[in-house]
Amino acid sequence: DADVTQTPRNRITKTGKRIMLECSQTKGHDRMYWYRQDPGLGLRLIYYSFDVKDINKGEISDGYSVSRQAQAKFSLSLESAIPNQTALYFCATIGGVGDNEQFFGPGTRLTVL
Amino acid sequence: QKEVEQNSGPLSVPEGAIASLNCTYSDRVSQSFFWYRQYSGKSPELIMSIYSNGDKEDGRFTAQLNKASQYVSLLIRDSQPSDSATYLCAVIGSGGGADGLTFGKGTHLIIQP
């Protein structure tokens, strides 16, 4: 099994729709992160979580919400999608000595029309 | 606001030569530094981590850190066409992994056969 899985891998939706992106990990890491990547802008942090009771906003959290259902699961929701949320979304886990265990999911390509 | 700067490229290097990628960061108390390789449409893959001043070698890769100059670099020796990718630099600040990784926008590297 892959270390970090994301579903769906691709999604096309319409403006105003609610959409959920799901992430699961098998690494046993407590820390999980959601990033979005836009051409020319690199990866930017949306939300992060240290455990099921600890959720924190990142650099660009407006328009997004998250849920940490279990240590292994971290979901990202767009309550009312808008076109500028079209991007590639990555889930990641970090752990290990010096944070040198880092695993990224395969990404979800989201298009909002 | 922490910033990580990279030249976006493209950086074109002949096969077999040394590719040199550079990164500067703004947070003087950053503790951990990472280099990733990302192929188009794929997730980032961690290839090097460095925590103290000096050089760290792993196979064909060497990471160099100079905290006084707030500068980290990646050297790729004996460059191969398969090294053609975007290379991302990221840092973790003084809070450890508490607020995740701050990424640069990446350098697009092209290895010319």
PDB file of C-alpha atoms in Angstrom:
ATOM      1  CA  ASP A   1       0.000   0.000   0.000  1.00  0.00           C
ATOM      2  CA  ALA A   2       1.112   3.547  -0.706  1.00  0.00           C
ATOM      3  CA  ASP A   3       2.355   5.537   2.291  1.00  0.00           C
ATOM      4  CA  VAL A   4      -0.038   8.428   1.649  1.00  0.00           C
ATOM      5  CA  THR A   5      -3.135   8.110  -0.494  1.00  0.00           C
ATOM      6  CA  GLN A   6      -5.449  10.825  -1.737  1.00  0.00           C
ATOM      7  CA  THR A   7      -8.923  10.595  -3.190  1.00  0.00           C
ATOM      8  CA  PRO A   8     -10.103  11.637  -5.652  1.00  0.00           C
ATOM      9  CA  ARG A   9      -7.073  11.995  -7.930  1.00  0.00           C
ATOM     10  CA  ASN A  10      -8.918  14.286 -10.309  1.00  0.00           C
ATOM     11  CA  ARG A  11     -12.079  16.274  -9.840  1.00  0.00           C
ATOM     12  CA  ILE A  12     -13.982  18.773 -11.934  1.00  0.00           C
ATOM     13  CA  THR A  13     -16.676  20.700 -10.138  1.00  0.00           C
ATOM     14  CA  LYS A  14     -18.742  23.830 -10.517  1.00  0.00           C
ATOM     15  CA  THR A  15     -18.620  27.117  -8.673  1.00  0.00           C
ATOM     16  CA  GLY A  16     -20.553  26.966  -5.415  1.00  0.00           C
ATOM     17  CA  LYS A  17     -20.342  23.215  -4.959  1.00  0.00           C
ATOM     18  CA  ARG A  18     -19.045  21.612  -1.787  1.00  0.00           C
ATOM     19  CA  ILE A  19     -16.195  19.207  -2.272  1.00  0.00           C
ATOM     20  CA  MET A  20     -14.109  17.052   0.042  1.00  0.00           C
ATOM     21  CA  LEU A  21     -10.603  15.797  -0.596  1.00  0.00           C
ATOM     22  CA  GLU A  22      -9.499  12.856   1.506  1.00  0.00           C
ATOM     23  CA  CYS A  23      -6.080  11.773   2.689  1.00  0.00           C
ATOM     24  CA  SER A  24      -4.952   8.616   4.457  1.00  0.00           C
ATOM     25  CA  GLN A  25      -1.509   7.620   5.673  1.00  0.00           C
ATOM     26  CA  THR A  26       0.103   4.423   6.894  1.00  0.00           C
ATOM     27  CA  LYS A  27       3.252   5.951   8.374  1.00  0.00           C
ATOM     28  CA  GLY A  28       1.900   6.474  11.880  1.00  0.00           C
ATOM     29  CA  HIS A  29       2.911  10.131  11.804  1.00  0.00           C
ATOM     30  CA  ASP A  30       1.026  12.518  14.037  1.00  0.00           C
ATOM     31  CA  ARG A  31       1.626  15.561  11.838  1.00  0.00           C
ATOM     32  CA  MET A  32      -0.359  15.928   8.638  1.00  0.00           C
ATOM     33  CA  TYR A  33      -0.522  18.837   6.204  1.00  0.00           C
ATOM     34  CA  TRP A  34      -2.525  20.081   3.238  1.00  0.00           C
ATOM     35  CA  TYR A  35      -0.759  22.114   0.545  1.00  0.00           C
ATOM     36  CA  ARG A  36      -1.878  23.537  -2.752  1.00  0.00           C
ATOM     37  CA  GLN A  37       0.394  24.069  -5.708  1.00  0.00           C
ATOM     38  CA  ASP A  38      -0.221  26.611  -8.416  1.00  0.00           C
ATOM     39  CA  PRO A  39       2.011  27.165 -11.451  1.00  0.00           C
ATOM     40  CA  GLY A  40       4.737  29.638 -10.565  1.00  0.00           C
ATOM     41  CA  LEU A  41       3.693  29.871  -6.915  1.00  0.00           C
ATOM     42  CA  GLY A  42       5.192  26.762  -5.384  1.00  0.00           C
ATOM     43  CA  LEU A  43       3.500  24.861  -2.561  1.00  0.00           C
ATOM     44  CA  ARG A  44       1.528  26.851  -0.023  1.00  0.00           C
ATOM     45  CA  LEU A  45       0.259  25.554   3.317  1.00  0.00           C
ATOM     46  CA  ILE A  46      -3.518  25.459   3.811  1.00  0.00           C
ATOM     47  CA  TYR A  47      -3.980  23.623   7.130  1.00  0.00           C
ATOM     48  CA  TYR A  48      -1.995  21.355   9.378  1.00  0.00           C
ATOM     49  CA  SER A  49      -2.738  19.032  12.272  1.00  0.00           C
ATOM     50  CA  PHE A  50      -0.659  17.525  15.045  1.00  0.00           C
ATOM     51  CA  ASP A  51      -3.343  15.127  16.222  1.00  0.00           C
ATOM     52  CA  VAL A  52      -7.103  14.701  16.082  1.00  0.00           C
ATOM     53  CA  LYS A  53      -7.626  17.537  18.559  1.00  0.00           C
ATOM     54  CA  ASP A  54      -5.078  19.961  17.147  1.00  0.00           C
ATOM     55  CA  ILE A  55      -5.926  21.761  13.913  1.00  0.00           C
ATOM     56  CA  ASN A  56      -4.127  24.883  12.728  1.00  0.00           C
ATOM     57  CA  LYS A  57      -4.552  27.337   9.894  1.00  0.00           C
ATOM     58  CA  GLY A  58      -1.789  27.780   7.402  1.00  0.00           C
ATOM     59  CA  GLU A  59      -0.875  30.589   5.080  1.00  0.00           C
ATOM     60  CA  ILE A  60      -3.971  30.352   2.860  1.00  0.00           C
ATOM     61  CA  SER A  61      -6.814  28.808   4.888  1.00  0.00           C
ATOM     62  CA  ASP A  62      -9.632  31.115   3.758  1.00  0.00           C
ATOM     63  CA  GLY A  63     -12.309  29.178   1.888  1.00  0.00           C
ATOM     64  CA  TYR A  64     -11.135  25.823   3.249  1.00  0.00           C
ATOM     65  CA  SER A  65     -11.868  23.680   6.280  1.00  0.00           C
ATOM     66  CA  VAL A  66     -10.405  20.416   7.525  1.00  0.00           C
ATOM     67  CA  SER A  67     -11.265  17.429   9.653  1.00  0.00           C
ATOM     68  CA  ARG A  68      -8.879  15.022  11.358  1.00  0.00           C
ATOM     69  CA  GLN A  69     -11.022  11.951  11.774  1.00  0.00           C
ATOM     70  CA  ALA A  70      -8.220   9.747  13.082  1.00  0.00           C
ATOM     71  CA  GLN A  71      -4.463   9.762  13.249  1.00  0.00           C
ATOM     72  CA  ALA A  72      -4.380   8.299   9.773  1.00  0.00           C
ATOM     73  CA  LYS A  73      -7.042  10.455   8.104  1.00  0.00           C
ATOM     74  CA  PHE A  74      -7.089  14.162   7.296  1.00  0.00           C
ATOM     75  CA  SER A  75      -9.739  15.631   5.008  1.00  0.00           C
ATOM     76  CA  LEU A  76      -9.864  18.999   3.277  1.00  0.00           C
ATOM     77  CA  SER A  77     -13.195  20.607   2.366  1.00  0.00           C
ATOM     78  CA  LEU A  78     -14.104  23.445   0.084  1.00  0.00           C
ATOM     79  CA  GLU A  79     -17.476  24.601   1.356  1.00  0.00           C
ATOM     80  CA  SER A  80     -18.334  26.641  -1.725  1.00  0.00           C
ATOM     81  CA  ALA A  81     -15.780  26.128  -4.470  1.00  0.00           C
ATOM     82  CA  ILE A  82     -14.625  29.072  -6.578  1.00  0.00           C
ATOM     83  CA  PRO A  83     -12.521  29.074  -9.774  1.00  0.00           C
ATOM     84  CA  ASN A  84      -9.363  30.406  -8.103  1.00  0.00           C
ATOM     85  CA  GLN A  85      -9.286  27.244  -6.004  1.00  0.00           C
ATOM     86  CA  THR A  86      -8.367  25.366  -9.149  1.00  0.00           C
ATOM     87  CA  ALA A  87      -5.006  23.837  -8.256  1.00  0.00           C
ATOM     88  CA  LEU A  88      -3.066  20.681  -7.460  1.00  0.00           C
ATOM     89  CA  TYR A  89      -3.577  19.675  -3.830  1.00  0.00           C
ATOM     90  CA  PHE A  90      -1.114  17.601  -1.837  1.00  0.00           C
ATOM     91  CA  CYS A  91      -1.450  15.923   1.517  1.00  0.00           C
ATOM     92  CA  ALA A  92       1.755  15.258   3.418  1.00  0.00           C
ATOM     93  CA  THR A  93       2.958  13.686   6.641  1.00  0.00           C
ATOM     94  CA  ILE A  94       6.123  14.630   8.499  1.00  0.00           C
ATOM     95  CA  GLY A  95       7.908  12.735  11.220  1.00  0.00           C
ATOM     96  CA  GLY A  96      11.154  11.171  12.238  1.00  0.00           C
ATOM     97  CA  VAL A  97      14.360  12.631  13.588  1.00  0.00           C
ATOM     98  CA  GLY A  98      14.893  16.097  12.182  1.00  0.00           C
ATOM     99  CA  ASP A  99      11.610  15.834  10.306  1.00  0.00           C
ATOM    100  CA  ASN A 100      13.431  13.795   7.708  1.00  0.00           C
ATOM    101  CA  GLU A 101      10.561  11.393   7.158  1.00  0.00           C
ATOM    102  CA  GLN A 102       8.334  13.213   4.725  1.00  0.00           C
ATOM    103  CA  PHE A 103       5.738  11.601   2.547  1.00  0.00           C
ATOM    104  CA  PHE A 104       3.527  13.332   0.032  1.00  0.00           C
ATOM    105  CA  GLY A 105       0.389  11.916  -1.455  1.00  0.00           C
ATOM    106  CA  PRO A 106       0.061  11.650  -5.237  1.00  0.00           C
ATOM    107  CA  GLY A 107      -2.004  14.833  -5.405  1.00  0.00           C
ATOM    108  CA  THR A 108      -5.543  15.761  -6.339  1.00  0.00           C
ATOM    109  CA  ARG A 109      -6.007  17.878  -9.429  1.00  0.00           C
ATOM    110  CA  LEU A 110      -9.063  20.041  -8.799  1.00  0.00           C
ATOM    111  CA  THR A 111     -10.745  22.157 -11.452  1.00  0.00           C
ATOM    112  CA  VAL A 112     -13.518  24.555 -10.487  1.00  0.00           C
ATOM    113  CA  LEU A 113     -15.529  25.809 -13.439  1.00  0.00           C
TER     114      LEU A 113
ATOM    115  CA  GLN B   1       6.470  36.171   6.789  1.00  0.00           C
ATOM    116  CA  LYS B   2       9.061  33.542   6.081  1.00  0.00           C
ATOM    117  CA  GLU B   3      10.331  33.514   2.528  1.00  0.00           C
ATOM    118  CA  VAL B   4      12.343  31.055   0.517  1.00  0.00           C
ATOM    119  CA  GLU B   5      13.744  32.257  -2.789  1.00  0.00           C
ATOM    120  CA  GLN B   6      14.879  30.217  -5.763  1.00  0.00           C
ATOM    121  CA  ASN B   7      15.701  31.127  -9.331  1.00  0.00           C
ATOM    122  CA  SER B   8      12.866  29.674 -11.391  1.00  0.00           C
ATOM    123  CA  GLY B   9      15.123  28.820 -14.340  1.00  0.00           C
ATOM    124  CA  PRO B  10      15.098  26.963 -16.549  1.00  0.00           C
ATOM    125  CA  LEU B  11      18.645  25.936 -15.750  1.00  0.00           C
ATOM    126  CA  SER B  12      20.141  23.990 -18.632  1.00  0.00           C
ATOM    127  CA  VAL B  13      23.122  21.706 -17.930  1.00  0.00           C
ATOM    128  CA  PRO B  14      24.912  19.263 -20.271  1.00  0.00           C
ATOM    129  CA  GLU B  15      24.736  15.589 -19.414  1.00  0.00           C
ATOM    130  CA  GLY B  16      27.628  14.556 -17.177  1.00  0.00           C
ATOM    131  CA  ALA B  17      28.219  18.068 -15.829  1.00  0.00           C
ATOM    132  CA  ILE B  18      27.523  19.421 -12.346  1.00  0.00           C
ATOM    133  CA  ALA B  19      24.174  21.114 -11.787  1.00  0.00           C
ATOM    134  CA  SER B  20      24.168  23.780  -9.092  1.00  0.00           C
ATOM    135  CA  LEU B  21      20.887  24.882  -7.558  1.00  0.00           C
ATOM    136  CA  ASN B  22      20.617  27.709  -5.074  1.00  0.00           C
ATOM    137  CA  CYS B  23      18.171  28.831  -2.407  1.00  0.00           C
ATOM    138  CA  THR B  24      18.056  31.693   0.080  1.00  0.00           C
ATOM    139  CA  TYR B  25      15.765  32.035   3.084  1.00  0.00           C
ATOM    140  CA  SER B  26      14.636  34.952   5.193  1.00  0.00           C
ATOM    141  CA  ASP B  27      14.064  33.429   8.635  1.00  0.00           C
ATOM    142  CA  ARG B  28      17.448  33.619  10.301  1.00  0.00           C
ATOM    143  CA  VAL B  29      16.512  31.062  12.945  1.00  0.00           C
ATOM    144  CA  SER B  30      15.425  28.368  10.477  1.00  0.00           C
ATOM    145  CA  GLN B  31      16.682  25.005  11.648  1.00  0.00           C
ATOM    146  CA  SER B  32      16.088  22.416   8.970  1.00  0.00           C
ATOM    147  CA  PHE B  33      16.548  22.552   5.232  1.00  0.00           C
ATOM    148  CA  PHE B  34      15.327  20.219   2.539  1.00  0.00           C
ATOM    149  CA  TRP B  35      15.616  19.622  -1.191  1.00  0.00           C
ATOM    150  CA  TYR B  36      12.952  17.863  -3.238  1.00  0.00           C
ATOM    151  CA  ARG B  37      12.714  16.663  -6.792  1.00  0.00           C
ATOM    152  CA  GLN B  38       9.355  17.033  -8.481  1.00  0.00           C
ATOM    153  CA  TYR B  39       8.492  15.691 -11.901  1.00  0.00           C
ATOM    154  CA  SER B  40       5.696  17.438 -13.772  1.00  0.00           C
ATOM    155  CA  GLY B  41       2.300  16.549 -12.321  1.00  0.00           C
ATOM    156  CA  LYS B  42       3.836  14.355  -9.622  1.00  0.00           C
ATOM    157  CA  SER B  43       4.335  14.832  -5.904  1.00  0.00           C
ATOM    158  CA  PRO B  44       7.571  16.178  -4.419  1.00  0.00           C
ATOM    159  CA  GLU B  45      10.127  13.589  -3.380  1.00  0.00           C
ATOM    160  CA  LEU B  46      12.546  14.405  -0.561  1.00  0.00           C
ATOM    161  CA  ILE B  47      16.121  13.882  -1.762  1.00  0.00           C
ATOM    162  CA  MET B  48      18.291  15.713   0.783  1.00  0.00           C
ATOM    163  CA  SER B  49      18.052  17.188   4.251  1.00  0.00           C
ATOM    164  CA  ILE B  50      20.670  19.306   6.008  1.00  0.00           C
ATOM    165  CA  TYR B  51      20.716  20.827   9.467  1.00  0.00           C
ATOM    166  CA  SER B  52      24.193  22.226  10.147  1.00  0.00           C
ATOM    167  CA  ASN B  53      26.671  24.391   8.293  1.00  0.00           C
ATOM    168  CA  GLY B  54      28.828  22.679   5.731  1.00  0.00           C
ATOM    169  CA  ASP B  55      28.370  19.970   3.158  1.00  0.00           C
ATOM    170  CA  LYS B  56      26.346  16.782   3.209  1.00  0.00           C
ATOM    171  CA  GLU B  57      26.834  14.201   0.484  1.00  0.00           C
ATOM    172  CA  ASP B  58      24.530  11.393  -0.599  1.00  0.00           C
ATOM    173  CA  GLY B  59      25.471   9.636  -3.796  1.00  0.00           C
ATOM    174  CA  ARG B  60      25.538  12.154  -6.632  1.00  0.00           C
ATOM    175  CA  PHE B  61      23.890  14.818  -4.480  1.00  0.00           C
ATOM    176  CA  THR B  62      25.615  17.299  -2.175  1.00  0.00           C
ATOM    177  CA  ALA B  63      23.732  19.804  -0.055  1.00  0.00           C
ATOM    178  CA  GLN B  64      25.566  22.856   1.243  1.00  0.00           C
ATOM    179  CA  LEU B  65      24.371  25.094   4.063  1.00  0.00           C
ATOM    180  CA  ASN B  66      25.656  28.492   5.130  1.00  0.00           C
ATOM    181  CA  LYS B  67      23.492  29.850   7.933  1.00  0.00           C
ATOM    182  CA  ALA B  68      25.422  33.113   8.195  1.00  0.00           C
ATOM    183  CA  SER B  69      24.564  33.912   4.585  1.00  0.00           C
ATOM    184  CA  GLN B  70      21.126  32.231   4.846  1.00  0.00           C
ATOM    185  CA  TYR B  71      21.956  30.183   1.817  1.00  0.00           C
ATOM    186  CA  VAL B  72      21.500  26.529   0.934  1.00  0.00           C
ATOM    187  CA  SER B  73      22.497  24.850  -2.293  1.00  0.00           C
ATOM    188  CA  LEU B  74      22.231  21.488  -4.030  1.00  0.00           C
ATOM    189  CA  LEU B  75      24.892  20.084  -6.335  1.00  0.00           C
ATOM    190  CA  ILE B  76      24.118  17.222  -8.661  1.00  0.00           C
ATOM    191  CA  ARG B  77      27.224  15.533 -10.046  1.00  0.00           C
ATOM    192  CA  ASP B  78      27.330  13.547 -13.275  1.00  0.00           C
ATOM    193  CA  SER B  79      23.933  14.933 -14.280  1.00  0.00           C
ATOM    194  CA  GLN B  80      21.653  12.534 -16.110  1.00  0.00           C
ATOM    195  CA  PRO B  81      18.643  13.250 -18.335  1.00  0.00           C
ATOM    196  CA  SER B  82      16.494  11.620 -15.633  1.00  0.00           C
ATOM    197  CA  ASP B  83      17.539  14.447 -13.304  1.00  0.00           C
ATOM    198  CA  SER B  84      15.484  16.849 -15.429  1.00  0.00           C
ATOM    199  CA  ALA B  85      12.779  18.039 -13.046  1.00  0.00           C
ATOM    200  CA  THR B  86      11.805  20.926 -10.814  1.00  0.00           C
ATOM    201  CA  TYR B  87      13.829  21.131  -7.613  1.00  0.00           C
ATOM    202  CA  LEU B  88      12.153  22.606  -4.567  1.00  0.00           C
ATOM    203  CA  CYS B  89      13.903  24.030  -1.550  1.00  0.00           C
ATOM    204  CA  ALA B  90      12.056  24.149   1.791  1.00  0.00           C
ATOM    205  CA  VAL B  91      12.821  25.171   5.336  1.00  0.00           C
ATOM    206  CA  ILE B  92      11.401  24.515   8.768  1.00  0.00           C
ATOM    207  CA  GLY B  93      11.666  27.486  11.084  1.00  0.00           C
ATOM    208  CA  SER B  94      12.445  28.004  14.708  1.00  0.00           C
ATOM    209  CA  GLY B  95       9.236  26.292  15.814  1.00  0.00           C
ATOM    210  CA  GLY B  96      10.366  22.978  14.444  1.00  0.00           C
ATOM    211  CA  GLY B  97       7.729  21.339  12.288  1.00  0.00           C
ATOM    212  CA  ALA B  98       5.028  23.236  14.142  1.00  0.00           C
ATOM    213  CA  ASP B  99       4.042  25.278  11.141  1.00  0.00           C
ATOM    214  CA  GLY B 100       5.110  23.004   8.380  1.00  0.00           C
ATOM    215  CA  LEU B 101       7.471  23.566   5.541  1.00  0.00           C
ATOM    216  CA  THR B 102       7.938  26.842   3.729  1.00  0.00           C
ATOM    217  CA  PHE B 103       8.738  26.144   0.089  1.00  0.00           C
ATOM    218  CA  GLY B 104      10.479  28.091  -2.590  1.00  0.00           C
ATOM    219  CA  LYS B 105       8.843  28.223  -5.999  1.00  0.00           C
ATOM    220  CA  GLY B 106      11.313  25.756  -7.436  1.00  0.00           C
ATOM    221  CA  THR B 107      14.011  25.703 -10.108  1.00  0.00           C
ATOM    222  CA  HIS B 108      13.317  23.919 -13.368  1.00  0.00           C
ATOM    223  CA  LEU B 109      16.407  21.912 -14.327  1.00  0.00           C
ATOM    224  CA  ILE B 110      16.975  20.571 -17.833  1.00  0.00           C
ATOM    225  CA  ILE B 111      19.789  18.095 -18.485  1.00  0.00           C
ATOM    226  CA  GLN B 112      20.745  18.167 -22.133  1.00  0.00           C
ATOM    227  CA  PRO B 113      21.799  14.779 -23.592  1.00  0.00           C
TER     228      PRO B 113
END
